[in-house]
Amino acid sequence: GVEALGCVHGNGDGGAPEGYAAAGVPVMALITKSGGYGKLPMVAPSTADASAECVTRLKALGHKLVAIVTPDRHIGPVETFAAAAKDKRLKLHRDSFRDADFDARATLRTLMAMDPRPTAIVALQGEAAKLADGARPASERCIARSALRASVKSSKQSWHPLM
């Protein structure tokens, strides 16, 4: 028999979990939950320690301004990084975009034109790769290439603090 049901990224009307719960099977959400799964108890990963360590390392390396380049929606691990940066007084510049509208070259031009300009970027894996691919001049390649150095895995995506 089934001893427990774990719903990874539970989303939908919640009919299946209700059936298991009615049969006496413990049901929980793992990582995220929404819709009919919204009332389930949840187990979620945390990137708090990794974020704090990343910010400490960035500061130790002399970074004073870090750009966060993300879609204009809530992304838990990125928000955790931003909170750690705030706690440790690392200055942030946020550059958000609509998912379909991301232009790596334009983003890099904007960041490189800032004064002072960020010396590191935090981005999701897909955007980090596009930033690295879109960096043509050596000065941009330096900041964007490090997108592949360090990652903190979240449930559906990775984000990359640049060092």
GROMACS .gro file of C-alpha atoms in nm:
model
  163
    1GLY     CA    1   0.000   0.000   0.000
    2VAL     CA    2   0.084   0.367  -0.013
    3GLU     CA    3   0.233   0.495   0.312
    4ALA     CA    4   0.259   0.864   0.223
    5LEU     CA    5   0.218   1.098  -0.073
    6GLY     CA    6   0.462   1.380  -0.149
    7CYS     CA    7   0.342   1.626  -0.415
    8VAL     CA    8   0.645   1.797  -0.574
    9HIS     CA    9   0.541   2.144  -0.696
   10GLY     CA   10   0.176   2.062  -0.617
   11ASN     CA   11  -0.050   2.257  -0.850
   12GLY     CA   12  -0.406   2.200  -0.967
   13ASP     CA   13  -0.745   2.144  -0.813
   14GLY     CA   14  -0.613   1.917  -0.538
   15GLY     CA   15  -0.848   1.624  -0.608
   16ALA     CA   16  -0.579   1.354  -0.591
   17PRO     CA   17  -0.438   1.458  -0.252
   18GLU     CA   18  -0.789   1.479  -0.106
   19GLY     CA   19  -0.853   1.119  -0.208
   20TYR     CA   20  -0.533   0.998  -0.044
   21ALA     CA   21  -0.601   1.201   0.271
   22ALA     CA   22  -0.955   1.057   0.290
   23ALA     CA   23  -0.800   0.709   0.276
   24GLY     CA   24  -0.579   0.796   0.575
   25VAL     CA   25  -0.258   0.842   0.375
   26PRO     CA   26  -0.046   1.138   0.493
   27VAL     CA   27  -0.006   1.396   0.216
   28MET     CA   28   0.244   1.683   0.194
   29ALA     CA   29   0.367   1.933  -0.062
   30LEU     CA   30   0.735   1.944  -0.149
   31ILE     CA   31   0.911   2.264  -0.261
   32THR     CA   32   0.604   2.463  -0.382
   33LYS     CA   33   0.224   2.443  -0.364
   34SER     CA   34  -0.068   2.628  -0.518
   35GLY     CA   35  -0.434   2.589  -0.607
   36GLY     CA   36  -0.601   2.291  -0.439
   37TYR     CA   37  -0.264   2.193  -0.290
   38GLY     CA   38  -0.236   2.524  -0.104
   39LYS     CA   39  -0.350   2.391   0.234
   40LEU     CA   40  -0.113   2.094   0.246
   41PRO     CA   41   0.176   2.101   0.492
   42MET     CA   42   0.495   2.181   0.297
   43VAL     CA   43   0.861   2.089   0.305
   44ALA     CA   44   1.072   2.348   0.123
   45PRO     CA   45   1.445   2.379   0.065
   46SER     CA   46   1.633   2.683   0.187
   47THR     CA   47   1.919   2.870   0.026
   48ALA     CA   48   1.969   3.102   0.326
   49ASP     CA   49   2.305   2.961   0.437
   50ALA     CA   50   2.441   2.943   0.081
   51SER     CA   51   2.323   3.301   0.015
   52ALA     CA   52   2.491   3.432   0.329
   53GLU     CA   53   2.815   3.251   0.237
   54CYS     CA   54   2.800   3.388  -0.118
   55VAL     CA   55   2.754   3.746   0.005
   56THR     CA   56   3.040   3.704   0.252
   57ARG     CA   57   3.263   3.577  -0.030
   58LEU     CA   58   3.161   3.857  -0.266
   59LYS     CA   59   3.245   4.115   0.000
   60ALA     CA   60   3.577   3.944   0.079
   61LEU     CA   61   3.664   3.962  -0.292
   62GLY     CA   62   3.601   4.338  -0.283
   63HIS     CA   63   3.263   4.355  -0.456
   64LYS     CA   64   3.066   4.662  -0.349
   65LEU     CA   65   2.776   4.662  -0.598
   66VAL     CA   66   2.601   4.350  -0.730
   67ALA     CA   67   2.333   4.346  -0.999
   68ILE     CA   68   2.036   4.114  -0.971
   69VAL     CA   69   1.899   4.033  -1.318
   70THR     CA   70   1.575   3.835  -1.297
   71PRO     CA   71   1.225   3.806  -1.438
   72ASP     CA   72   0.971   4.039  -1.273
   73ARG     CA   73   0.820   3.769  -1.055
   74HIS     CA   74   0.899   3.632  -0.711
   75ILE     CA   75   1.194   3.389  -0.717
   76GLY     CA   76   1.258   3.256  -0.368
   77PRO     CA   77   1.634   3.190  -0.388
   78VAL     CA   78   1.699   3.530  -0.545
   79GLU     CA   79   1.496   3.703  -0.274
   80THR     CA   80   1.690   3.506  -0.014
   81PHE     CA   81   2.016   3.627  -0.169
   82ALA     CA   82   1.885   3.987  -0.170
   83ALA     CA   83   1.792   3.958   0.199
   84ALA     CA   84   2.140   3.824   0.283
   85ALA     CA   85   2.299   4.109   0.086
   86LYS     CA   86   2.087   4.363   0.274
   87ASP     CA   87   2.179   4.205   0.610
   88LYS     CA   88   2.549   4.222   0.523
   89ARG     CA   89   2.522   4.572   0.369
   90LEU     CA   90   2.614   4.472   0.014
   91LYS     CA   91   2.465   4.721  -0.231
   92LEU     CA   92   2.232   4.580  -0.496
   93HIS     CA   93   2.101   4.703  -0.829
   94ARG     CA   94   1.789   4.525  -0.954
   95ASP     CA   95   1.723   4.483  -1.324
   96SER     CA   96   1.398   4.296  -1.381
   97PHE     CA   97   1.226   4.209  -1.707
   98ARG     CA   98   0.922   4.026  -1.841
   99ASP     CA   99   1.017   3.666  -1.921
  100ALA     CA  100   0.971   3.699  -2.298
  101ASP     CA  101   1.148   4.035  -2.316
  102PHE     CA  102   1.498   3.950  -2.187
  103ASP     CA  103   1.771   4.103  -2.404
  104ALA     CA  104   2.114   4.001  -2.274
  105ARG     CA  105   2.309   4.251  -2.487
  106ALA     CA  106   2.089   4.544  -2.381
  107THR     CA  107   2.109   4.437  -2.017
  108LEU     CA  108   2.489   4.417  -2.033
  109ARG     CA  109   2.510   4.759  -2.200
  110THR     CA  110   2.292   4.907  -1.925
  111LEU     CA  111   2.497   4.749  -1.646
  112MET     CA  112   2.831   4.841  -1.803
  113ALA     CA  113   2.720   5.205  -1.843
  114MET     CA  114   2.643   5.246  -1.474
  115ASP     CA  115   2.873   5.453  -1.256
  116PRO     CA  116   2.972   5.282  -1.043
  117ARG     CA  117   2.900   4.966  -1.235
  118PRO     CA  118   2.826   4.631  -1.071
  119THR     CA  119   3.119   4.394  -1.047
  120ALA     CA  120   2.901   4.083  -1.011
  121ILE     CA  121   2.561   3.966  -1.134
  122VAL     CA  122   2.306   3.733  -0.976
  123ALA     CA  123   2.084   3.570  -1.240
  124LEU     CA  124   1.891   3.251  -1.305
  125GLN     CA  125   2.075   2.987  -1.504
  126GLY     CA  126   1.908   3.067  -1.837
  127GLU     CA  127   1.973   3.439  -1.814
  128ALA     CA  128   2.328   3.384  -1.684
  129ALA     CA  129   2.405   3.171  -1.990
  130LYS     CA  130   2.255   3.434  -2.223
  131LEU     CA  131   2.456   3.708  -2.051
  132ALA     CA  132   2.775   3.504  -2.093
  133ASP     CA  133   2.693   3.434  -2.460
  134GLY     CA  134   2.602   3.797  -2.525
  135ALA     CA  135   2.919   3.943  -2.375
  136ARG     CA  136   3.145   4.033  -2.665
  137PRO     CA  137   3.400   4.292  -2.549
  138ALA     CA  138   3.655   4.164  -2.298
  139SER     CA  139   3.524   4.388  -2.018
  140GLU     CA  140   3.176   4.236  -2.051
  141ARG     CA  141   3.306   3.880  -2.089
  142CYS     CA  142   3.488   3.911  -1.759
  143ILE     CA  143   3.172   3.989  -1.562
  144ALA     CA  144   2.941   3.758  -1.759
  145ARG     CA  145   3.164   3.452  -1.795
  146SER     CA  146   3.174   3.402  -1.421
  147ALA     CA  147   2.802   3.324  -1.440
  148LEU     CA  148   2.905   2.963  -1.474
  149ARG     CA  149   3.126   2.951  -1.162
  150ALA     CA  150   2.893   2.915  -0.868
  151SER     CA  151   2.534   2.805  -0.852
  152VAL     CA  152   2.283   2.744  -0.582
  153LYS     CA  153   2.016   2.496  -0.693
  154SER     CA  154   1.656   2.567  -0.623
  155SER     CA  155   1.371   2.335  -0.701
  156LYS     CA  156   1.309   2.430  -1.066
  157GLN     CA  157   1.601   2.647  -1.164
  158SER     CA  158   1.948   2.756  -1.070
  159TRP     CA  159   2.069   3.102  -0.996
  160HIS     CA  160   2.424   3.207  -1.029
  161PRO     CA  161   2.600   3.455  -0.807
  162LEU     CA  162   2.897   3.586  -1.003
  163MET     CA  163   3.229   3.603  -0.828
   0.00000   0.00000   0.00000
